[in-house]
Amino acid sequence: MDRTRRLRKSEVLRSMVREEHIRTDELIYPVFVMEGNNIASPVPSMPGICQYSLDRVMEEIDRTVELGIPAILLFGIPEHKDEVGSGAYAVDGIVPQAIRLIKDKYPELIIIADVCLCEYTSHGHCGLICDGEILNDETLPLLAKASVVYAKAGADIIAPSDMMDKRVAAIREALDAEGLVNTPIMAYSAKFASGYYGPFRDAAHSAPGFGDRNTYQMDPANGREALREVAQDLEEGADLIIAKPAMAYMDVIKDISNNFNVPIVAYNVSGEYAMVKAAAANGWIDEKKIVMENMVGLKRAGAKMVITYHALDVARWLREDK
């Protein structure tokens, strides 16, 4: 007679038959770097997360490396914005400066450079605009230019998050033309127009100045459409795929995993992080237990890696549990 409880009777046995494991070397930690001096500014809606100026960012990078986390996702916050987001592709912009600084001390740390215009445009949208319309094709050369600038500064992976059609092809062509053929593209392919991004927009100063992003980010109701987006990005040259958000979209992660042989990265986004932190601060949940359960759920759904603001905590807990 089959009794499944036989394999649950001790922690050692449960560990031996466990299907999924959380590993520190599968974590990616988002880092916000901004212009200015002596800044380590807490993000009120994201407890434990700060915006760092260049002269302070290494404090957070040191903690990340010491915990064995192998990769960061880098976001830049410029001092000045304009209609065309010129700070996104400036050779001396905040992101290229941060990449060079970090690589000088930690050459083995994987730096993933987020590529988008929203943090750099005065209107807060991810592309150029004309008469209130987000321009797709006119935005592509600027995204490609930013990608080349970041890769030349030392970024290991380029991660376009803008959701413009055909941007992966434009970026791949631009990187190859500059001899950067070995720079991978981690595409935000299944990126939904989600309410879970609110705290991030506080952290990155990237809220749209008018309207919303529904004309270019995906409708949360359309899981099957995500497969079309992934197929298109892979055809254009993407090497890894991001699904974002994570928790409410585990079905999408599973569908991508079942249909494509490609590394999937789940982005456990700011709103998901903030809800856990708020509930834990009120004593309503066991933070460690909930976070680790969320992490294993993403792995079970098919994610190979997880971008998460919980990364430092997860790495500490894994070290303590050894």
Short mmCIF file of C-alpha atoms in Angstrom, two decimals:
data_model
loop_
_atom_site.label_atom_id
_atom_site.label_comp_id
_atom_site.label_asym_id
_atom_site.label_seq_id
_atom_site.Cartn_x
_atom_site.Cartn_y
_atom_site.Cartn_z
CA MET A 1 0.00 0.00 0.00
CA ASP A 2 1.30 3.44 -0.97
CA ARG A 3 1.81 5.67 2.06
CA THR A 4 3.41 8.93 0.99
CA ARG A 5 3.98 9.98 4.61
CA ARG A 6 6.73 7.35 4.88
CA LEU A 7 9.07 9.78 3.12
CA ARG A 8 8.23 12.67 5.46
CA LYS A 9 9.07 11.20 8.83
CA SER A 10 12.35 13.10 9.38
CA GLU A 11 13.97 16.30 8.16
CA VAL A 12 16.91 14.35 6.71
CA LEU A 13 14.60 12.10 4.70
CA ARG A 14 12.45 15.02 3.58
CA SER A 15 15.57 16.79 2.38
CA MET A 16 16.76 13.72 0.48
CA VAL A 17 13.53 13.47 -1.56
CA ARG A 18 12.93 17.22 -1.90
CA GLU A 19 12.19 18.12 -5.53
CA GLU A 20 13.33 21.75 -5.51
CA HIS A 21 16.05 23.57 -3.58
CA ILE A 22 16.80 27.27 -3.19
CA ARG A 23 20.45 28.11 -3.91
CA THR A 24 22.31 31.35 -3.33
CA ASP A 25 23.95 31.10 -6.74
CA GLU A 26 20.51 31.40 -8.38
CA LEU A 27 19.70 34.76 -6.76
CA ILE A 28 19.91 38.15 -8.47
CA TYR A 29 19.79 41.29 -6.32
CA PRO A 30 18.42 44.60 -7.69
CA VAL A 31 20.51 47.66 -6.85
CA PHE A 32 19.55 51.34 -7.29
CA VAL A 33 22.35 53.80 -7.92
CA MET A 34 21.84 57.56 -8.21
CA GLU A 35 23.76 60.73 -8.84
CA GLY A 36 24.85 62.79 -5.87
CA ASN A 37 27.10 62.32 -2.86
CA ASN A 38 26.89 60.50 0.46
CA ILE A 39 23.43 59.09 -0.26
CA ALA A 40 22.02 55.90 1.20
CA SER A 41 18.38 56.86 1.06
CA PRO A 42 15.82 54.30 2.33
CA VAL A 43 12.85 53.62 0.07
CA PRO A 44 9.85 54.05 2.43
CA SER A 45 7.66 51.53 0.58
CA MET A 46 10.45 48.93 0.43
CA PRO A 47 11.85 48.39 3.95
CA GLY A 48 15.54 47.45 3.83
CA ILE A 49 16.10 48.80 0.31
CA CYS A 50 18.04 52.02 -0.34
CA GLN A 51 19.07 54.23 -3.22
CA TYR A 52 22.85 54.68 -3.20
CA SER A 53 25.10 57.34 -4.64
CA LEU A 54 28.28 56.17 -6.36
CA ASP A 55 30.39 56.90 -3.30
CA ARG A 56 28.14 54.70 -1.12
CA VAL A 57 26.98 51.93 -3.46
CA MET A 58 29.95 49.69 -2.72
CA GLU A 59 28.64 49.25 0.82
CA GLU A 60 25.70 47.30 -0.61
CA ILE A 61 27.82 45.54 -3.21
CA ASP A 62 30.24 44.40 -0.47
CA ARG A 63 27.32 42.86 1.45
CA THR A 64 26.04 41.18 -1.69
CA VAL A 65 29.38 39.62 -2.58
CA GLU A 66 30.12 38.56 1.01
CA LEU A 67 26.88 36.59 1.05
CA GLY A 68 27.82 34.77 -2.15
CA ILE A 69 25.16 36.27 -4.39
CA PRO A 70 26.61 36.05 -7.90
CA ALA A 71 24.69 38.76 -9.77
CA ILE A 72 23.06 42.17 -9.45
CA LEU A 73 20.47 43.92 -11.60
CA LEU A 74 21.50 47.56 -11.88
CA PHE A 75 19.08 50.51 -12.14
CA GLY A 76 20.20 54.10 -12.57
CA ILE A 77 18.53 57.24 -11.24
CA PRO A 78 19.80 60.37 -13.01
CA GLU A 79 19.84 63.88 -11.61
CA HIS A 80 18.45 65.39 -14.82
CA LYS A 81 15.78 64.06 -17.19
CA ASP A 82 14.69 65.12 -20.66
CA GLU A 83 12.17 64.22 -23.33
CA VAL A 84 14.48 61.72 -25.05
CA GLY A 85 16.01 60.08 -21.98
CA SER A 86 19.55 61.02 -22.97
CA GLY A 87 20.96 59.96 -19.60
CA ALA A 88 20.13 56.35 -20.44
CA TYR A 89 22.72 56.17 -23.20
CA ALA A 90 25.30 58.74 -22.07
CA VAL A 91 28.80 57.24 -21.92
CA ASP A 92 29.37 59.03 -18.61
CA GLY A 93 25.88 58.31 -17.30
CA ILE A 94 25.15 56.96 -13.85
CA VAL A 95 24.90 53.30 -14.94
CA PRO A 96 28.17 53.13 -16.93
CA GLN A 97 29.95 54.87 -14.05
CA ALA A 98 28.54 52.36 -11.58
CA ILE A 99 29.44 49.39 -13.79
CA ARG A 100 33.06 50.50 -14.08
CA LEU A 101 33.29 51.17 -10.35
CA ILE A 102 31.86 47.78 -9.36
CA LYS A 103 33.83 45.82 -11.94
CA ASP A 104 37.08 47.41 -10.77
CA LYS A 105 36.64 45.80 -7.34
CA TYR A 106 34.60 42.72 -8.20
CA PRO A 107 35.36 41.62 -11.77
CA GLU A 108 33.66 38.25 -11.23
CA LEU A 109 30.35 39.73 -10.06
CA ILE A 110 27.77 39.43 -12.85
CA ILE A 111 26.28 42.83 -13.62
CA ILE A 112 22.96 42.81 -15.43
CA ALA A 113 22.15 46.25 -16.82
CA ASP A 114 18.47 47.11 -17.06
CA VAL A 115 17.80 48.93 -20.33
CA CYS A 116 14.84 51.31 -20.46
CA LEU A 117 14.15 55.01 -20.84
CA CYS A 118 11.56 55.47 -18.09
CA GLU A 119 14.00 56.51 -15.34
CA TYR A 120 15.57 59.05 -17.70
CA THR A 121 12.61 60.67 -19.50
CA SER A 122 10.86 63.75 -18.18
CA HIS A 123 7.51 62.12 -18.99
CA GLY A 124 8.36 58.82 -17.30
CA HIS A 125 7.46 56.54 -20.21
CA CYS A 126 9.66 53.76 -21.58
CA GLY A 127 9.84 55.18 -25.11
CA LEU A 128 9.79 58.41 -27.05
CA ILE A 129 6.44 60.16 -27.30
CA CYS A 130 4.61 62.24 -29.89
CA ASP A 131 1.15 63.69 -29.24
CA GLY A 132 0.71 61.35 -26.31
CA GLU A 133 1.61 58.21 -28.28
CA ILE A 134 4.52 55.99 -27.25
CA LEU A 135 6.66 55.59 -30.37
CA ASN A 136 7.94 52.06 -30.90
CA ASP A 137 10.35 52.06 -33.83
CA GLU A 138 11.79 55.48 -33.07
CA THR A 139 12.72 54.27 -29.56
CA LEU A 140 14.66 51.20 -30.72
CA PRO A 141 17.92 52.99 -31.72
CA LEU A 142 18.12 54.62 -28.28
CA LEU A 143 17.66 51.30 -26.49
CA ALA A 144 20.33 49.77 -28.72
CA LYS A 145 22.67 52.69 -28.04
CA ALA A 146 22.23 52.32 -24.27
CA SER A 147 22.89 48.59 -24.52
CA VAL A 148 26.18 49.14 -26.32
CA VAL A 149 27.25 51.80 -23.80
CA TYR A 150 26.55 49.47 -20.87
CA ALA A 151 28.23 46.47 -22.46
CA LYS A 152 31.34 48.51 -23.28
CA ALA A 153 31.43 49.75 -19.68
CA GLY A 154 31.60 46.12 -18.55
CA ALA A 155 28.01 44.89 -18.12
CA ASP A 156 27.86 41.11 -18.44
CA ILE A 157 24.20 40.90 -19.48
CA ILE A 158 21.83 43.37 -21.11
CA ALA A 159 18.22 43.30 -19.87
CA PRO A 160 15.75 45.36 -21.95
CA SER A 161 12.61 46.04 -19.89
CA ASP A 162 10.86 48.57 -22.13
CA MET A 163 8.48 46.16 -23.94
CA MET A 164 8.88 47.82 -27.33
CA ASP A 165 8.31 45.40 -30.22
CA LYS A 166 11.52 44.26 -31.99
CA ARG A 167 13.85 45.74 -29.40
CA VAL A 168 15.73 42.47 -28.86
CA ALA A 169 16.61 42.32 -32.57
CA ALA A 170 17.75 45.94 -32.56
CA ILE A 171 19.90 45.41 -29.48
CA ARG A 172 21.38 42.16 -30.76
CA GLU A 173 22.30 43.79 -34.08
CA ALA A 174 23.90 46.78 -32.34
CA LEU A 175 25.90 44.62 -29.92
CA ASP A 176 27.14 42.36 -32.71
CA ALA A 177 28.12 45.34 -34.86
CA GLU A 178 30.38 46.52 -32.02
CA GLY A 179 32.01 43.10 -31.62
CA LEU A 180 30.03 42.37 -28.45
CA VAL A 181 28.76 39.06 -29.80
CA ASN A 182 29.24 37.27 -26.48
CA THR A 183 27.09 39.66 -24.45
CA PRO A 184 23.83 37.85 -23.60
CA ILE A 185 20.40 39.47 -23.66
CA MET A 186 18.03 38.76 -20.76
CA ALA A 187 14.73 39.96 -22.16
CA TYR A 188 11.77 41.07 -20.09
CA SER A 189 9.53 39.09 -22.44
CA ALA A 190 6.51 38.39 -20.23
CA LYS A 191 6.20 41.76 -18.50
CA PHE A 192 2.69 42.64 -17.44
CA ALA A 193 1.09 46.04 -16.79
CA SER A 194 0.87 45.26 -13.11
CA GLY A 195 -0.17 47.04 -9.95
CA TYR A 196 2.69 45.28 -8.16
CA TYR A 197 5.26 47.80 -9.48
CA GLY A 198 4.23 50.73 -7.29
CA PRO A 199 7.11 50.67 -4.77
CA PHE A 200 9.66 50.26 -7.59
CA ARG A 201 8.45 53.48 -9.18
CA ASP A 202 9.14 55.20 -5.87
CA ALA A 203 12.64 53.71 -5.80
CA ALA A 204 13.51 54.41 -9.44
CA HIS A 205 11.63 57.71 -9.76
CA SER A 206 9.99 56.28 -12.88
CA ALA A 207 6.23 56.78 -12.54
CA PRO A 208 4.69 57.93 -15.84
CA GLY A 209 3.83 61.61 -15.90
CA PHE A 210 0.60 60.95 -17.80
CA GLY A 211 -1.53 57.98 -18.69
CA ASP A 212 -0.28 54.46 -18.04
CA ARG A 213 1.80 51.73 -19.70
CA ASN A 214 -1.06 49.55 -20.90
CA THR A 215 -0.27 50.16 -24.57
CA TYR A 216 3.09 48.43 -24.34
CA GLN A 217 3.18 46.25 -21.21
CA MET A 218 1.03 43.12 -21.32
CA ASP A 219 -2.57 42.77 -20.14
CA PRO A 220 -2.50 40.75 -16.88
CA ALA A 221 -5.36 38.61 -18.23
CA ASN A 222 -3.38 37.30 -21.22
CA GLY A 223 -1.26 34.32 -20.21
CA ARG A 224 -1.18 32.74 -23.68
CA GLU A 225 -0.01 36.00 -25.22
CA ALA A 226 3.11 35.73 -23.07
CA LEU A 227 4.14 32.68 -25.10
CA ARG A 228 3.99 34.75 -28.28
CA GLU A 229 6.17 37.42 -26.69
CA VAL A 230 8.71 34.83 -25.55
CA ALA A 231 8.80 33.14 -28.96
CA GLN A 232 9.37 36.46 -30.69
CA ASP A 233 12.18 37.51 -28.34
CA LEU A 234 13.93 34.15 -28.69
CA GLU A 235 13.71 34.38 -32.46
CA GLU A 236 15.27 37.84 -32.28
CA GLY A 237 18.21 36.62 -30.20
CA ALA A 238 17.27 36.62 -26.51
CA ASP A 239 19.34 34.24 -24.39
CA LEU A 240 17.31 34.34 -21.15
CA ILE A 241 13.69 35.23 -20.44
CA ILE A 242 12.24 37.26 -17.56
CA ALA A 243 8.67 36.80 -16.33
CA LYS A 244 7.48 39.79 -14.30
CA PRO A 245 5.77 39.93 -11.80
CA ALA A 246 6.30 36.49 -10.29
CA MET A 247 3.80 35.44 -7.65
CA ALA A 248 0.54 36.12 -9.51
CA TYR A 249 2.06 34.77 -12.73
CA MET A 250 3.40 31.34 -11.73
CA ASP A 251 1.10 29.83 -14.36
CA VAL A 252 2.88 31.91 -17.00
CA ILE A 253 6.28 30.77 -15.72
CA LYS A 254 5.11 27.16 -15.87
CA ASP A 255 3.75 27.58 -19.41
CA ILE A 256 7.02 29.13 -20.59
CA SER A 257 8.96 26.30 -18.95
CA ASN A 258 6.76 23.69 -20.64
CA ASN A 259 7.04 25.27 -24.08
CA PHE A 260 10.61 26.60 -24.34
CA ASN A 261 14.03 25.21 -23.52
CA VAL A 262 15.45 28.48 -22.21
CA PRO A 263 16.59 29.72 -18.78
CA ILE A 264 13.65 31.50 -17.12
CA VAL A 265 14.18 34.29 -14.61
CA ALA A 266 11.30 35.14 -12.25
CA TYR A 267 11.22 38.76 -11.08
CA ASN A 268 9.83 38.82 -7.54
CA VAL A 269 8.85 42.48 -7.78
CA SER A 270 8.67 45.39 -5.37
CA GLY A 271 4.99 45.12 -4.50
CA GLU A 272 5.35 41.44 -3.69
CA TYR A 273 8.31 42.28 -1.49
CA ALA A 274 6.55 45.18 0.22
CA MET A 275 3.47 43.12 1.10
CA VAL A 276 5.56 40.46 2.81
CA LYS A 277 7.58 43.07 4.70
CA ALA A 278 4.45 44.89 5.85
CA ALA A 279 2.74 41.72 7.04
CA ALA A 280 5.90 40.59 8.83
CA ALA A 281 6.31 43.98 10.53
CA ASN A 282 2.79 43.62 11.89
CA GLY A 283 3.54 40.15 13.22
CA TRP A 284 0.96 38.55 10.95
CA ILE A 285 3.33 36.11 9.21
CA ASP A 286 6.64 34.33 9.68
CA GLU A 287 8.75 36.31 7.20
CA LYS A 288 11.43 33.69 6.65
CA LYS A 289 8.96 30.87 6.16
CA ILE A 290 6.82 32.87 3.72
CA VAL A 291 9.76 34.16 1.67
CA MET A 292 11.38 30.76 1.37
CA GLU A 293 8.04 29.21 0.40
CA ASN A 294 7.64 31.87 -2.29
CA MET A 295 11.14 31.18 -3.58
CA VAL A 296 10.60 27.42 -3.82
CA GLY A 297 7.23 28.04 -5.48
CA LEU A 298 8.95 30.01 -8.24
CA LYS A 299 11.51 27.26 -8.69
CA ARG A 300 8.74 24.66 -8.80
CA ALA A 301 6.95 26.69 -11.48
CA GLY A 302 10.05 26.49 -13.68
CA ALA A 303 12.25 29.47 -12.84
CA LYS A 304 15.98 28.84 -13.02
CA MET A 305 16.89 32.14 -11.32
CA VAL A 306 15.02 34.65 -9.18
CA ILE A 307 15.45 38.42 -9.15
CA THR A 308 14.36 39.44 -5.67
CA TYR A 309 14.72 42.24 -3.14
CA HIS A 310 14.75 39.46 -0.52
CA ALA A 311 18.08 38.18 -1.90
CA LEU A 312 20.28 39.29 1.00
CA ASP A 313 17.90 37.82 3.56
CA VAL A 314 17.53 34.56 1.62
CA ALA A 315 21.30 34.21 1.34
CA ARG A 316 21.70 34.78 5.08
CA TRP A 317 19.01 32.25 5.93
CA LEU A 318 20.55 29.65 3.64
CA ARG A 319 23.94 30.21 5.29
CA GLU A 320 22.45 29.94 8.78
CA ASP A 321 20.61 26.71 7.92
CA LYS A 322 23.72 24.89 6.72
#
